[in-house]
mmCIF file of C-alpha atoms and ligand atoms in Angstrom:
data_model
loop_
_atom_site.group_PDB
_atom_site.id
_atom_site.type_symbol
_atom_site.label_atom_id
_atom_site.label_comp_id
_atom_site.label_asym_id
_atom_site.label_seq_id
_atom_site.Cartn_x
_atom_site.Cartn_y
_atom_site.Cartn_z
ATOM 1 C CA UNK C 20 39.445 -2.745 -20.355
ATOM 2 C CA UNK C 21 36.075 -4.571 -20.334
ATOM 3 C CA UNK C 22 33.056 -2.397 -21.026
ATOM 4 C CA UNK C 23 29.675 -2.737 -19.295
ATOM 5 C CA UNK C 24 26.399 -1.038 -20.144
ATOM 6 C CA UNK C 25 23.954 -0.662 -17.235
ATOM 7 C CA UNK C 26 20.266 0.176 -17.582
ATOM 8 C CA UNK C 27 18.785 1.552 -14.360
ATOM 9 C CA UNK C 28 22.093 3.154 -13.328
ATOM 10 C CA UNK C 29 20.275 5.939 -11.456
ATOM 11 C CA UNK C 30 18.583 3.351 -9.196
ATOM 12 C CA UNK C 31 19.841 1.678 -6.042
ATOM 13 C CA UNK C 32 21.418 -1.377 -7.687
ATOM 14 C CA UNK C 33 22.677 0.428 -10.787
ATOM 15 C CA UNK C 34 24.648 2.873 -8.658
ATOM 16 C CA UNK C 35 26.257 0.138 -6.533
ATOM 17 C CA UNK C 36 26.999 -1.953 -9.602
ATOM 18 C CA UNK C 37 28.701 1.029 -11.244
ATOM 19 C CA UNK C 38 30.829 1.534 -8.089
ATOM 20 C CA UNK C 39 31.780 -2.147 -8.128
ATOM 21 C CA UNK C 40 32.609 -2.329 -11.839
ATOM 22 C CA UNK C 41 34.766 0.811 -11.640
ATOM 23 C CA UNK C 42 36.738 -0.935 -8.860
ATOM 24 C CA UNK C 43 37.213 -3.855 -11.283
ATOM 25 C CA UNK C 44 38.585 -1.388 -13.880
ATOM 26 C CA UNK C 45 35.583 -1.527 -16.186
ATOM 27 C CA UNK C 46 34.595 1.152 -18.612
ATOM 28 C CA UNK C 47 31.018 1.894 -17.436
ATOM 29 C CA UNK C 48 28.250 3.225 -19.679
ATOM 30 C CA UNK C 49 25.046 4.139 -17.828
ATOM 31 C CA UNK C 50 21.702 4.470 -19.585
ATOM 32 C CA UNK C 51 19.604 7.403 -18.358
ATOM 33 C CA UNK C 52 16.052 8.028 -19.492
ATOM 34 C CA UNK C 53 15.093 11.533 -20.394
ATOM 35 C CA UNK C 54 13.254 13.476 -17.695
ATOM 36 C CA UNK C 55 12.715 17.166 -17.128
ATOM 37 C CA UNK C 56 14.587 17.047 -13.844
ATOM 38 C CA UNK C 57 17.823 15.113 -13.452
ATOM 39 C CA UNK C 58 17.869 12.217 -11.002
ATOM 40 C CA UNK C 59 21.578 11.643 -10.494
ATOM 41 C CA UNK C 60 21.920 11.757 -6.707
ATOM 42 C CA UNK C 61 23.045 8.126 -6.414
ATOM 43 C CA UNK C 62 25.757 8.474 -9.072
ATOM 44 C CA UNK C 63 26.897 12.024 -8.370
ATOM 45 C CA UNK C 64 30.099 10.755 -6.720
ATOM 46 C CA UNK C 65 31.170 8.862 -9.886
ATOM 47 C CA UNK C 66 29.687 10.987 -12.644
ATOM 48 C CA UNK C 67 33.137 11.970 -13.951
ATOM 49 C CA UNK C 68 34.189 8.316 -14.202
ATOM 50 C CA UNK C 69 31.235 6.903 -16.145
ATOM 51 C CA UNK C 70 29.640 7.731 -19.472
ATOM 52 C CA UNK C 71 25.974 8.685 -19.158
ATOM 53 C CA UNK C 72 23.939 8.074 -22.292
ATOM 54 C CA UNK C 73 20.259 8.560 -23.184
ATOM 55 C CA UNK C 74 17.978 5.605 -23.771
ATOM 56 C CA UNK C 75 14.701 4.050 -22.703
ATOM 57 C CA UNK C 76 13.575 0.435 -22.407
ATOM 58 C CA UNK C 77 10.380 1.430 -24.181
ATOM 59 C CA UNK C 78 12.317 2.475 -27.292
ATOM 60 C CA UNK C 79 14.019 -0.342 -29.210
ATOM 61 C CA UNK C 80 15.852 1.964 -31.625
ATOM 62 C CA UNK C 81 17.530 3.764 -28.734
ATOM 63 C CA UNK C 82 18.829 0.445 -27.388
ATOM 64 C CA UNK C 83 20.135 -0.719 -30.770
ATOM 65 C CA UNK C 84 21.823 2.663 -31.256
ATOM 66 C CA UNK C 85 23.512 2.464 -27.840
ATOM 67 C CA UNK C 86 24.861 -1.043 -28.428
ATOM 68 C CA UNK C 87 26.138 -0.117 -31.880
ATOM 69 C CA UNK C 88 27.854 3.005 -30.599
ATOM 70 C CA UNK C 89 29.349 1.637 -27.359
ATOM 71 C CA UNK C 90 29.909 -2.068 -28.142
ATOM 72 C CA UNK C 91 29.784 -3.300 -24.509
ATOM 73 C CA UNK C 92 31.049 -6.740 -23.452
ATOM 74 C CA UNK C 93 28.322 -7.019 -20.806
ATOM 75 C CA UNK C 94 24.819 -5.582 -20.431
ATOM 76 C CA UNK C 95 23.161 -5.438 -17.008
ATOM 77 C CA UNK C 96 19.424 -4.859 -17.410
ATOM 78 C CA UNK C 97 18.433 -3.344 -14.064
ATOM 79 C CA UNK C 98 15.870 -0.827 -15.332
ATOM 80 C CA UNK C 99 12.268 -1.520 -14.384
ATOM 81 C CA UNK C 100 9.093 -0.081 -12.936
ATOM 82 C CA UNK C 101 10.172 -1.725 -9.697
ATOM 83 C CA UNK C 102 7.660 -0.588 -7.062
ATOM 84 C CA UNK C 103 5.080 -3.340 -6.521
ATOM 85 C CA UNK C 104 2.047 -1.179 -5.455
ATOM 86 C CA UNK C 105 2.338 1.047 -8.550
ATOM 87 C CA UNK C 106 2.080 -2.046 -10.718
ATOM 88 C CA UNK C 107 -1.640 -2.295 -9.856
ATOM 89 C CA UNK C 108 -2.343 1.335 -10.753
ATOM 90 C CA UNK C 109 -0.068 1.253 -13.854
ATOM 91 C CA UNK C 110 -0.151 -2.373 -15.011
ATOM 92 C CA UNK C 111 0.368 -1.649 -18.695
ATOM 93 C CA UNK C 112 3.344 0.629 -18.137
ATOM 94 C CA UNK C 113 4.779 -2.030 -15.817
ATOM 95 C CA UNK C 114 4.350 -4.626 -18.559
ATOM 96 C CA UNK C 115 5.899 -2.358 -21.195
ATOM 97 C CA UNK C 116 9.026 -1.622 -19.161
ATOM 98 C CA UNK C 117 9.492 -4.523 -16.752
ATOM 99 C CA UNK C 118 8.392 -7.278 -19.156
ATOM 100 C CA UNK C 119 8.666 -6.171 -22.808
ATOM 101 C CA UNK C 120 11.662 -3.956 -22.020
ATOM 102 C CA UNK C 121 13.637 -7.164 -21.464
ATOM 103 C CA UNK C 122 12.723 -8.441 -24.928
ATOM 104 C CA UNK C 123 13.698 -5.131 -26.458
ATOM 105 C CA UNK C 124 17.155 -5.309 -24.884
ATOM 106 C CA UNK C 125 17.597 -8.976 -25.799
ATOM 107 C CA UNK C 126 16.505 -8.281 -29.360
ATOM 108 C CA UNK C 127 18.934 -5.364 -29.577
ATOM 109 C CA UNK C 128 21.723 -7.742 -28.498
ATOM 110 C CA UNK C 129 20.593 -10.370 -31.011
ATOM 111 C CA UNK C 130 20.643 -7.775 -33.799
ATOM 112 C CA UNK C 131 23.883 -5.960 -32.889
ATOM 113 C CA UNK C 132 26.236 -8.521 -31.321
ATOM 114 C CA UNK C 133 25.329 -11.967 -30.021
ATOM 115 C CA UNK C 134 28.552 -12.177 -28.012
ATOM 116 C CA UNK C 135 27.386 -9.554 -25.499
ATOM 117 C CA UNK C 136 26.769 -11.168 -22.104
ATOM 118 C CA UNK C 137 23.369 -10.251 -20.627
ATOM 119 C CA UNK C 138 22.162 -10.071 -17.008
ATOM 120 C CA UNK C 139 18.421 -9.829 -16.267
ATOM 121 C CA UNK C 140 17.294 -8.496 -12.871
ATOM 122 C CA UNK C 141 14.703 -11.100 -11.954
ATOM 123 C CA UNK C 142 12.955 -11.131 -8.601
ATOM 124 C CA UNK C 143 11.744 -13.262 -5.706
ATOM 125 C CA UNK C 144 8.345 -11.660 -6.399
ATOM 126 C CA UNK C 145 8.046 -14.326 -9.137
ATOM 127 C CA UNK C 146 7.550 -16.934 -6.381
ATOM 128 C CA UNK C 147 4.658 -14.925 -4.898
ATOM 129 C CA UNK C 148 2.215 -17.327 -3.284
ATOM 130 C CA UNK C 149 5.021 -19.718 -2.615
ATOM 131 C CA UNK C 150 4.826 -23.360 -3.619
ATOM 132 C CA UNK C 151 7.658 -24.400 -1.284
ATOM 133 C CA UNK C 152 10.033 -22.903 1.290
ATOM 134 C CA UNK C 153 12.799 -22.027 0.918
ATOM 135 C CA UNK C 154 12.502 -20.970 -2.712
ATOM 136 C CA UNK C 155 15.163 -22.192 -5.133
ATOM 137 C CA UNK C 156 15.861 -21.918 -8.840
ATOM 138 C CA UNK C 157 13.396 -24.744 -9.657
ATOM 139 C CA UNK C 158 10.535 -23.556 -7.424
ATOM 140 C CA UNK C 159 7.415 -22.978 -9.581
ATOM 141 C CA UNK C 160 6.317 -19.363 -9.993
ATOM 142 C CA UNK C 161 3.014 -17.923 -8.715
ATOM 143 C CA UNK C 162 3.281 -14.121 -8.989
ATOM 144 C CA UNK C 163 0.859 -12.003 -6.963
ATOM 145 C CA UNK C 164 1.115 -8.580 -8.634
ATOM 146 C CA UNK C 165 1.342 -7.182 -12.163
ATOM 147 C CA UNK C 166 5.006 -6.491 -11.292
ATOM 148 C CA UNK C 167 5.570 -10.152 -10.396
ATOM 149 C CA UNK C 168 3.832 -11.259 -13.587
ATOM 150 C CA UNK C 169 6.036 -8.923 -15.637
ATOM 151 C CA UNK C 170 9.172 -10.316 -13.957
ATOM 152 C CA UNK C 171 8.094 -13.881 -14.769
ATOM 153 C CA UNK C 172 7.859 -12.838 -18.426
ATOM 154 C CA UNK C 173 11.303 -11.200 -18.204
ATOM 155 C CA UNK C 174 12.753 -14.359 -16.710
ATOM 156 C CA UNK C 175 11.347 -16.703 -19.340
ATOM 157 C CA UNK C 176 12.204 -14.476 -22.306
ATOM 158 C CA UNK C 177 15.791 -14.421 -21.016
ATOM 159 C CA UNK C 178 15.834 -18.224 -20.831
ATOM 160 C CA UNK C 179 14.186 -18.414 -24.253
ATOM 161 C CA UNK C 180 16.719 -16.129 -25.972
ATOM 162 C CA UNK C 181 19.523 -18.135 -24.381
ATOM 163 C CA UNK C 182 18.063 -21.344 -25.784
ATOM 164 C CA UNK C 183 16.884 -19.930 -29.139
ATOM 165 C CA UNK C 184 19.896 -17.822 -30.107
ATOM 166 C CA UNK C 185 22.656 -19.255 -27.939
ATOM 167 C CA UNK C 186 23.085 -15.945 -26.077
ATOM 168 C CA UNK C 187 25.027 -15.754 -22.816
ATOM 169 C CA UNK C 188 21.888 -14.559 -21.008
ATOM 170 C CA UNK C 189 21.389 -15.101 -17.276
ATOM 171 C CA UNK C 190 18.518 -14.437 -14.897
ATOM 172 C CA UNK C 191 19.440 -13.465 -11.333
ATOM 173 C CA UNK C 192 16.537 -14.329 -9.031
ATOM 174 C CA UNK C 193 17.295 -11.830 -6.291
ATOM 175 C CA UNK C 194 15.514 -11.553 -2.975
ATOM 176 C CA UNK C 195 14.962 -8.142 -1.335
ATOM 177 C CA UNK C 196 18.156 -6.165 -0.870
ATOM 178 C CA UNK C 197 18.385 -2.799 0.791
ATOM 179 C CA UNK C 198 20.790 0.018 1.611
ATOM 180 C CA UNK C 199 20.919 3.707 2.490
ATOM 181 C CA UNK C 200 20.431 4.316 -1.266
ATOM 182 C CA UNK C 201 17.069 2.489 -1.327
ATOM 183 C CA UNK C 202 14.082 4.516 -2.571
ATOM 184 C CA UNK C 203 12.034 6.134 0.207
ATOM 185 C CA UNK C 204 8.860 4.332 -0.859
ATOM 186 C CA UNK C 205 10.129 0.804 -0.127
ATOM 187 C CA UNK C 206 9.344 -0.552 3.344
ATOM 188 C CA UNK C 207 12.877 -0.732 4.836
ATOM 189 C CA UNK C 208 13.883 2.781 3.817
ATOM 190 C CA UNK C 209 10.454 4.171 4.681
ATOM 191 C CA UNK C 210 10.984 2.784 8.184
ATOM 192 C CA UNK C 211 14.602 3.869 8.719
ATOM 193 C CA UNK C 212 13.950 7.314 7.275
ATOM 194 C CA UNK C 213 10.765 7.557 9.352
ATOM 195 C CA UNK C 214 12.690 6.669 12.525
ATOM 196 C CA UNK C 215 15.301 9.336 11.756
ATOM 197 C CA UNK C 216 12.577 11.955 11.211
ATOM 198 C CA UNK C 217 11.010 11.079 14.567
ATOM 199 C CA UNK C 218 14.410 11.322 16.305
ATOM 200 C CA UNK C 219 14.963 14.694 14.633
ATOM 201 C CA UNK C 220 11.585 15.913 15.912
ATOM 202 C CA UNK C 221 10.190 16.353 12.388
ATOM 203 C CA UNK C 222 7.344 13.911 12.885
ATOM 204 C CA UNK C 223 5.866 11.649 15.530
ATOM 205 C CA UNK C 224 4.182 8.829 13.638
ATOM 206 C CA UNK C 225 4.885 6.386 10.845
ATOM 207 C CA UNK C 226 1.965 4.943 8.860
ATOM 208 C CA UNK C 227 2.520 1.448 7.511
ATOM 209 C CA UNK C 228 0.517 -1.418 6.011
ATOM 210 C CA UNK C 229 0.877 -5.156 6.598
ATOM 211 C CA UNK C 230 3.330 -5.870 9.428
ATOM 212 C CA UNK C 231 3.050 -9.663 9.148
ATOM 213 C CA UNK C 232 4.541 -10.377 5.722
ATOM 214 C CA UNK C 233 7.975 -11.987 5.747
ATOM 215 C CA UNK C 234 10.927 -11.130 3.562
ATOM 216 C CA UNK C 235 14.498 -12.338 3.072
ATOM 217 C CA UNK C 236 16.420 -9.058 3.353
ATOM 218 C CA UNK C 237 20.086 -8.597 2.414
ATOM 219 C CA UNK C 238 22.527 -5.752 1.731
ATOM 220 C CA UNK C 239 22.507 -4.409 -1.841
ATOM 221 C CA UNK C 240 26.307 -4.156 -2.437
ATOM 222 C CA UNK C 241 26.601 -7.920 -1.804
ATOM 223 C CA UNK C 242 23.968 -8.575 -4.464
ATOM 224 C CA UNK C 243 25.470 -6.460 -7.251
ATOM 225 C CA UNK C 244 28.718 -8.384 -6.829
ATOM 226 C CA UNK C 245 26.685 -11.563 -7.357
ATOM 227 C CA UNK C 246 25.313 -10.155 -10.648
ATOM 228 C CA UNK C 247 28.861 -9.680 -11.914
ATOM 229 C CA UNK C 248 29.883 -13.164 -10.736
ATOM 230 C CA UNK C 249 27.054 -14.684 -12.794
ATOM 231 C CA UNK C 250 28.399 -13.054 -15.955
ATOM 232 C CA UNK C 251 31.982 -14.252 -15.239
ATOM 233 C CA UNK C 252 30.897 -17.889 -14.931
ATOM 234 C CA UNK C 253 31.906 -20.164 -17.832
ATOM 235 C CA UNK C 254 28.313 -20.891 -18.832
ATOM 236 C CA UNK C 255 25.031 -18.974 -18.630
ATOM 237 C CA UNK C 256 22.775 -20.147 -15.829
ATOM 238 C CA UNK C 257 20.158 -18.819 -13.396
ATOM 239 C CA UNK C 258 20.852 -18.217 -9.714
ATOM 240 C CA UNK C 259 18.973 -17.311 -6.542
ATOM 241 C CA UNK C 260 20.716 -14.705 -4.357
ATOM 242 C CA UNK C 261 19.322 -14.510 -0.817
ATOM 243 C CA UNK C 262 20.419 -14.706 2.804
ATOM 244 C CA UNK C 263 18.362 -17.810 3.638
ATOM 245 C CA UNK C 264 16.741 -16.026 6.626
ATOM 246 C CA UNK C 265 13.252 -14.581 6.810
ATOM 247 C CA UNK C 266 11.878 -11.831 9.068
ATOM 248 C CA UNK C 267 8.546 -10.082 9.402
ATOM 249 C CA UNK C 268 7.993 -6.437 8.588
ATOM 250 C CA UNK C 269 7.178 -6.046 12.292
ATOM 251 C CA UNK C 270 10.627 -7.335 13.287
ATOM 252 C CA UNK C 271 12.269 -4.838 10.939
ATOM 253 C CA UNK C 272 10.233 -2.054 12.532
ATOM 254 C CA UNK C 273 10.990 -3.165 16.102
ATOM 255 C CA UNK C 274 14.758 -3.331 15.536
ATOM 256 C CA UNK C 275 14.834 0.030 13.733
ATOM 257 C CA UNK C 276 13.010 1.845 16.550
ATOM 258 C CA UNK C 277 14.879 -0.115 19.218
ATOM 259 C CA UNK C 278 18.213 0.984 17.735
ATOM 260 C CA UNK C 279 17.455 4.583 18.769
ATOM 261 C CA UNK C 280 15.856 3.621 22.094
ATOM 262 C CA UNK C 281 12.231 4.093 20.982
ATOM 263 C CA UNK C 282 9.239 1.778 21.364
ATOM 264 C CA UNK C 283 7.716 1.301 17.896
ATOM 265 C CA UNK C 284 4.237 0.850 19.369
ATOM 266 C CA UNK C 285 4.221 4.523 20.400
ATOM 267 C CA UNK C 286 4.778 5.670 16.813
ATOM 268 C CA UNK C 287 3.584 3.161 14.202
ATOM 269 C CA UNK C 288 0.024 3.458 12.932
ATOM 270 C CA UNK C 289 -1.305 0.624 10.787
ATOM 271 C CA UNK C 290 -3.084 2.203 7.839
ATOM 272 C CA UNK C 291 -5.091 -0.084 5.516
ATOM 273 C CA UNK C 292 -4.302 2.323 2.671
ATOM 274 C CA UNK C 293 -0.927 0.570 2.430
ATOM 275 C CA UNK C 294 -2.375 -2.951 2.179
ATOM 276 C CA UNK C 295 -1.952 -4.584 -1.218
ATOM 277 C CA UNK C 296 -4.752 -6.180 -3.275
ATOM 278 C CA UNK C 297 -2.808 -9.458 -3.088
ATOM 279 C CA UNK C 298 0.124 -9.934 -0.724
ATOM 280 C CA UNK C 299 3.250 -12.075 -0.879
ATOM 281 C CA UNK C 300 3.209 -13.497 2.647
ATOM 282 C CA UNK C 301 6.470 -15.396 2.916
ATOM 283 C CA UNK C 302 9.756 -15.199 1.062
ATOM 284 C CA UNK C 303 12.903 -17.049 2.032
ATOM 285 C CA UNK C 304 15.513 -17.991 -0.527
ATOM 286 C CA UNK C 305 17.926 -20.871 -0.807
ATOM 287 C CA UNK C 306 21.223 -19.399 -2.073
ATOM 288 C CA UNK C 307 23.135 -22.706 -1.977
ATOM 289 C CA UNK C 308 23.556 -22.997 -5.762
ATOM 290 C CA UNK C 309 25.150 -19.528 -5.953
ATOM 291 C CA UNK C 310 27.432 -20.435 -3.053
ATOM 292 C CA UNK C 311 28.427 -23.777 -4.535
ATOM 293 C CA UNK C 312 29.016 -22.659 -8.138
ATOM 294 C CA UNK C 313 29.945 -18.968 -7.858
ATOM 295 C CA UNK C 314 31.305 -18.794 -4.314
ATOM 296 C CA UNK C 315 28.765 -16.021 -3.548
ATOM 297 C CA UNK C 316 27.738 -15.280 0.046
ATOM 298 C CA UNK C 317 26.014 -12.398 1.809
ATOM 299 C CA UNK C 318 28.147 -10.485 4.304
ATOM 300 C CA UNK C 319 25.730 -8.319 6.315
ATOM 301 C CA UNK C 320 23.260 -9.783 8.840
ATOM 302 C CA UNK C 321 19.639 -8.674 9.127
ATOM 303 C CA UNK C 322 20.225 -6.750 12.349
ATOM 304 C CA UNK C 323 23.354 -5.061 10.990
ATOM 305 C CA UNK C 324 21.436 -4.059 7.865
ATOM 306 C CA UNK C 325 18.612 -2.403 9.806
ATOM 307 C CA UNK C 326 21.055 -0.584 12.057
ATOM 308 C CA UNK C 327 23.325 0.668 9.296
ATOM 309 C CA UNK C 328 20.295 2.042 7.439
ATOM 310 C CA UNK C 329 18.992 3.848 10.536
ATOM 311 C CA UNK C 330 22.466 5.279 11.198
ATOM 312 C CA UNK C 331 22.758 6.496 7.601
ATOM 313 C CA UNK C 332 19.354 8.198 7.738
ATOM 314 C CA UNK C 333 20.191 9.852 11.055
ATOM 315 C CA UNK C 334 23.452 11.151 9.568
ATOM 316 C CA UNK C 335 21.705 12.348 6.427
ATOM 317 C CA UNK C 336 19.062 14.300 8.328
ATOM 318 C CA UNK C 337 21.791 16.065 10.273
ATOM 319 C CA UNK C 338 23.393 17.431 7.114
ATOM 320 C CA UNK C 339 20.471 17.794 4.702
ATOM 321 C CA UNK C 340 17.651 20.244 4.703
ATOM 322 C CA UNK C 341 14.815 18.084 6.136
ATOM 323 C CA UNK C 342 12.174 19.008 3.549
ATOM 324 C CA UNK C 343 14.348 17.793 0.691
ATOM 325 C CA UNK C 344 14.552 14.309 2.131
ATOM 326 C CA UNK C 345 10.829 13.814 2.645
ATOM 327 C CA UNK C 346 8.536 12.748 -0.164
ATOM 328 C CA UNK C 347 5.289 14.665 -0.569
ATOM 329 C CA UNK C 348 3.591 11.605 -2.005
ATOM 330 C CA UNK C 349 1.901 9.151 0.345
ATOM 331 C CA UNK C 350 3.451 5.828 -0.672
HETATM 332 P P1 NDP Y 419 15.148 1.239 -8.584
HETATM 333 O O1 NDP Y 419 13.675 1.463 -8.595
HETATM 334 O O2 NDP Y 419 15.983 1.892 -7.538
HETATM 335 O O3 NDP Y 419 15.751 1.645 -10.018
HETATM 336 C C1 NDP Y 419 15.057 1.404 -11.204
HETATM 337 C C2 NDP Y 419 15.824 2.024 -12.355
HETATM 338 O O4 NDP Y 419 15.129 1.767 -13.585
HETATM 339 C C3 NDP Y 419 16.009 3.545 -12.266
HETATM 340 O O5 NDP Y 419 17.312 3.867 -12.673
HETATM 341 C C4 NDP Y 419 14.996 4.053 -13.286
HETATM 342 O O6 NDP Y 419 15.314 5.298 -13.819
HETATM 343 C C5 NDP Y 419 15.117 2.988 -14.349
HETATM 344 N N1 NDP Y 419 14.008 2.954 -15.312
HETATM 345 C C6 NDP Y 419 12.686 2.858 -15.021
HETATM 346 N N2 NDP Y 419 11.975 2.857 -16.166
HETATM 347 C C7 NDP Y 419 12.862 2.939 -17.194
HETATM 348 C C8 NDP Y 419 12.733 2.973 -18.609
HETATM 349 N N3 NDP Y 419 11.554 2.931 -19.212
HETATM 350 N N4 NDP Y 419 13.865 3.042 -19.347
HETATM 351 C C9 NDP Y 419 15.078 3.101 -18.749
HETATM 352 N N5 NDP Y 419 15.258 3.105 -17.412
HETATM 353 C C10 NDP Y 419 14.156 3.026 -16.653
HETATM 354 O O7 NDP Y 419 15.353 -0.358 -8.536
HETATM 355 P P2 NDP Y 419 16.508 -1.227 -7.818
HETATM 356 O O8 NDP Y 419 17.820 -0.625 -8.092
HETATM 357 O O9 NDP Y 419 16.090 -1.531 -6.431
HETATM 358 O O10 NDP Y 419 16.358 -2.613 -8.609
HETATM 359 C C11 NDP Y 419 17.077 -2.852 -9.819
HETATM 360 C C12 NDP Y 419 16.387 -3.967 -10.596
HETATM 361 O O11 NDP Y 419 16.372 -5.163 -9.819
HETATM 362 C C13 NDP Y 419 14.925 -3.697 -10.960
HETATM 363 O O12 NDP Y 419 14.686 -4.332 -12.196
HETATM 364 C C14 NDP Y 419 14.151 -4.405 -9.866
HETATM 365 O O13 NDP Y 419 12.859 -4.749 -10.340
HETATM 366 C C15 NDP Y 419 15.027 -5.621 -9.655
HETATM 367 N N6 NDP Y 419 14.994 -6.219 -8.336
HETATM 368 C C16 NDP Y 419 15.255 -5.457 -7.220
HETATM 369 C C17 NDP Y 419 15.324 -6.031 -5.973
HETATM 370 C C18 NDP Y 419 15.603 -5.229 -4.750
HETATM 371 O O14 NDP Y 419 15.381 -5.745 -3.634
HETATM 372 N N7 NDP Y 419 16.109 -4.001 -4.870
HETATM 373 C C19 NDP Y 419 15.115 -7.494 -5.797
HETATM 374 C C20 NDP Y 419 14.879 -8.201 -7.048
HETATM 375 C C21 NDP Y 419 14.835 -7.577 -8.254
HETATM 376 P P3 NDP Y 419 14.825 6.692 -13.111
HETATM 377 O O15 NDP Y 419 15.852 6.978 -12.057
HETATM 378 O O16 NDP Y 419 14.820 7.642 -14.240
HETATM 379 O O17 NDP Y 419 13.467 6.424 -12.507
HETATM 380 P P1 GDR Y 420 8.591 -5.660 -2.069
HETATM 381 O O1 GDR Y 420 9.206 -4.462 -1.207
HETATM 382 O O2 GDR Y 420 7.172 -5.429 -2.419
HETATM 383 O O3 GDR Y 420 8.939 -6.916 -1.344
HETATM 384 O O4 GDR Y 420 9.421 -5.536 -3.437
HETATM 385 P P2 GDR Y 420 8.583 -3.361 -0.226
HETATM 386 O O5 GDR Y 420 9.726 -2.927 0.615
HETATM 387 O O6 GDR Y 420 7.806 -2.317 -0.953
HETATM 388 O O7 GDR Y 420 7.515 -4.213 0.669
HETATM 389 C C1 GDR Y 420 7.935 -5.229 1.555
HETATM 390 C C2 GDR Y 420 6.758 -5.669 2.424
HETATM 391 O O8 GDR Y 420 6.431 -4.629 3.343
HETATM 392 C C3 GDR Y 420 5.013 -4.511 3.409
HETATM 393 N N1 GDR Y 420 4.644 -3.153 3.856
HETATM 394 C C4 GDR Y 420 4.898 -2.018 3.197
HETATM 395 N N2 GDR Y 420 5.551 -1.783 2.029
HETATM 396 C C5 GDR Y 420 5.676 -0.486 1.627
HETATM 397 N N3 GDR Y 420 6.340 -0.225 0.490
HETATM 398 N N4 GDR Y 420 5.161 0.562 2.337
HETATM 399 C C6 GDR Y 420 4.471 0.370 3.511
HETATM 400 O O9 GDR Y 420 4.008 1.315 4.121
HETATM 401 C C7 GDR Y 420 4.354 -0.985 3.970
HETATM 402 N N5 GDR Y 420 3.794 -1.540 5.061
HETATM 403 C C8 GDR Y 420 3.973 -2.858 4.994
HETATM 404 C C9 GDR Y 420 4.549 -4.832 2.000
HETATM 405 O O10 GDR Y 420 3.151 -5.144 1.991
HETATM 406 C C10 GDR Y 420 5.471 -6.000 1.667
HETATM 407 O O11 GDR Y 420 4.924 -7.187 2.162
HETATM 408 C C11 GDR Y 420 10.818 -5.212 -3.439
HETATM 409 C C12 GDR Y 420 11.086 -4.388 -4.707
HETATM 410 O O12 GDR Y 420 12.429 -3.948 -4.671
HETATM 411 C C13 GDR Y 420 10.890 -5.229 -5.951
HETATM 412 O O13 GDR Y 420 11.317 -4.480 -7.096
HETATM 413 C C14 GDR Y 420 11.751 -6.494 -5.811
HETATM 414 O O14 GDR Y 420 11.574 -7.301 -6.948
HETATM 415 C C15 GDR Y 420 11.359 -7.243 -4.553
HETATM 416 O O15 GDR Y 420 11.577 -6.399 -3.434
HETATM 417 C C16 GDR Y 420 12.207 -8.502 -4.358
#
């Protein structure tokens, strides 16, 4: 039975990746960082089938100890400070976790077992102020946030360890991917959850920032399968995963409200508080290398994605105490 260790297992992608690897008969070890309140909602349904272990990307010794104890065949490094706006208010933490955390994990692999295959969760945010469209593996980087800068570091240190130590280390350059398990602070989930709250009569407005930026949005379960495919390939390489389509934030909003028969203009308030100091205006990926070499393709269209997320939030609000689903923080 192959064994995989996942950092970030409590997050959106970590939970879907764990589901997928269990289906492939993997032994799954999930790294959880210590907190005073547990955050296991996304992995509750599989908690008896995975091993949950303590560790933190800030602490090298914890990573070495985990690799020595569990001897995984594959490591998926999904942990990060992943919310772009917070990276301006906490740039050093973002660098410690999202950038140097990658080196810590790579160094742990170099020290413990160089045969471990390594996946790094790189991001389309590295392309930032884009140099060409669509963006492909060779497109030059121009990050626009401390998060994007940290991801560029994570990408290059992965390439460097591959070339310096002959590690099977790959960087997946993934464009935005969403799901009903997405954090409430990210735009798509903020919108679909906001729509559900309005339908349920719990609120009447949704405050958002820039409606004009464009993103290439796909469905998260498709993307975690792509991560696994990269590690099964016969040589380590870097791949873009994207749908190849781009849509504005405004289009996402219009379809989400339209799905429940509402006019978004009656509910959305543009609030400059949600503008970013520097914006990424246009992202659209070219996934043709992943299709050609790995056979990877996305399976859910943009419209289907928006609708399935609205439906899931409507269903959740019907069964869950409303207050528990609403953040008190203004993201
Ligand atoms: P989430 O924000 O949902 O999950 C992040 C995970 O990282 C959580 O499990 C979190 O733990 C964990 N984590 C944060 N800090 C540490 C730390 N110091 N040590 C150990 N674990 C830590 O992100 P996603 O699932 O959406 O994304 C997964 C990865 O992919 C991230 O690296 C993200 O930057 C990257 N990415 C995501 C894309 C997307 O569209 N979703 C696109 C491209 C890249 P806790 O639950 O305790 O907070
Ligand atoms: P992003 O995702 O920054 O692309 O990073 P997010 O969903 O936060 O923003 C997408 C776009 O929507 C605009 N926007 C708003 N965003 C948020 N969060 N809240 C708002 O109220 C709002 N109004 C407008 C933003 O300005 C932006 O243009 C995500 C993360 O998952 C990263 O970790 C990952 O690397 C990239 O996707 C690819």
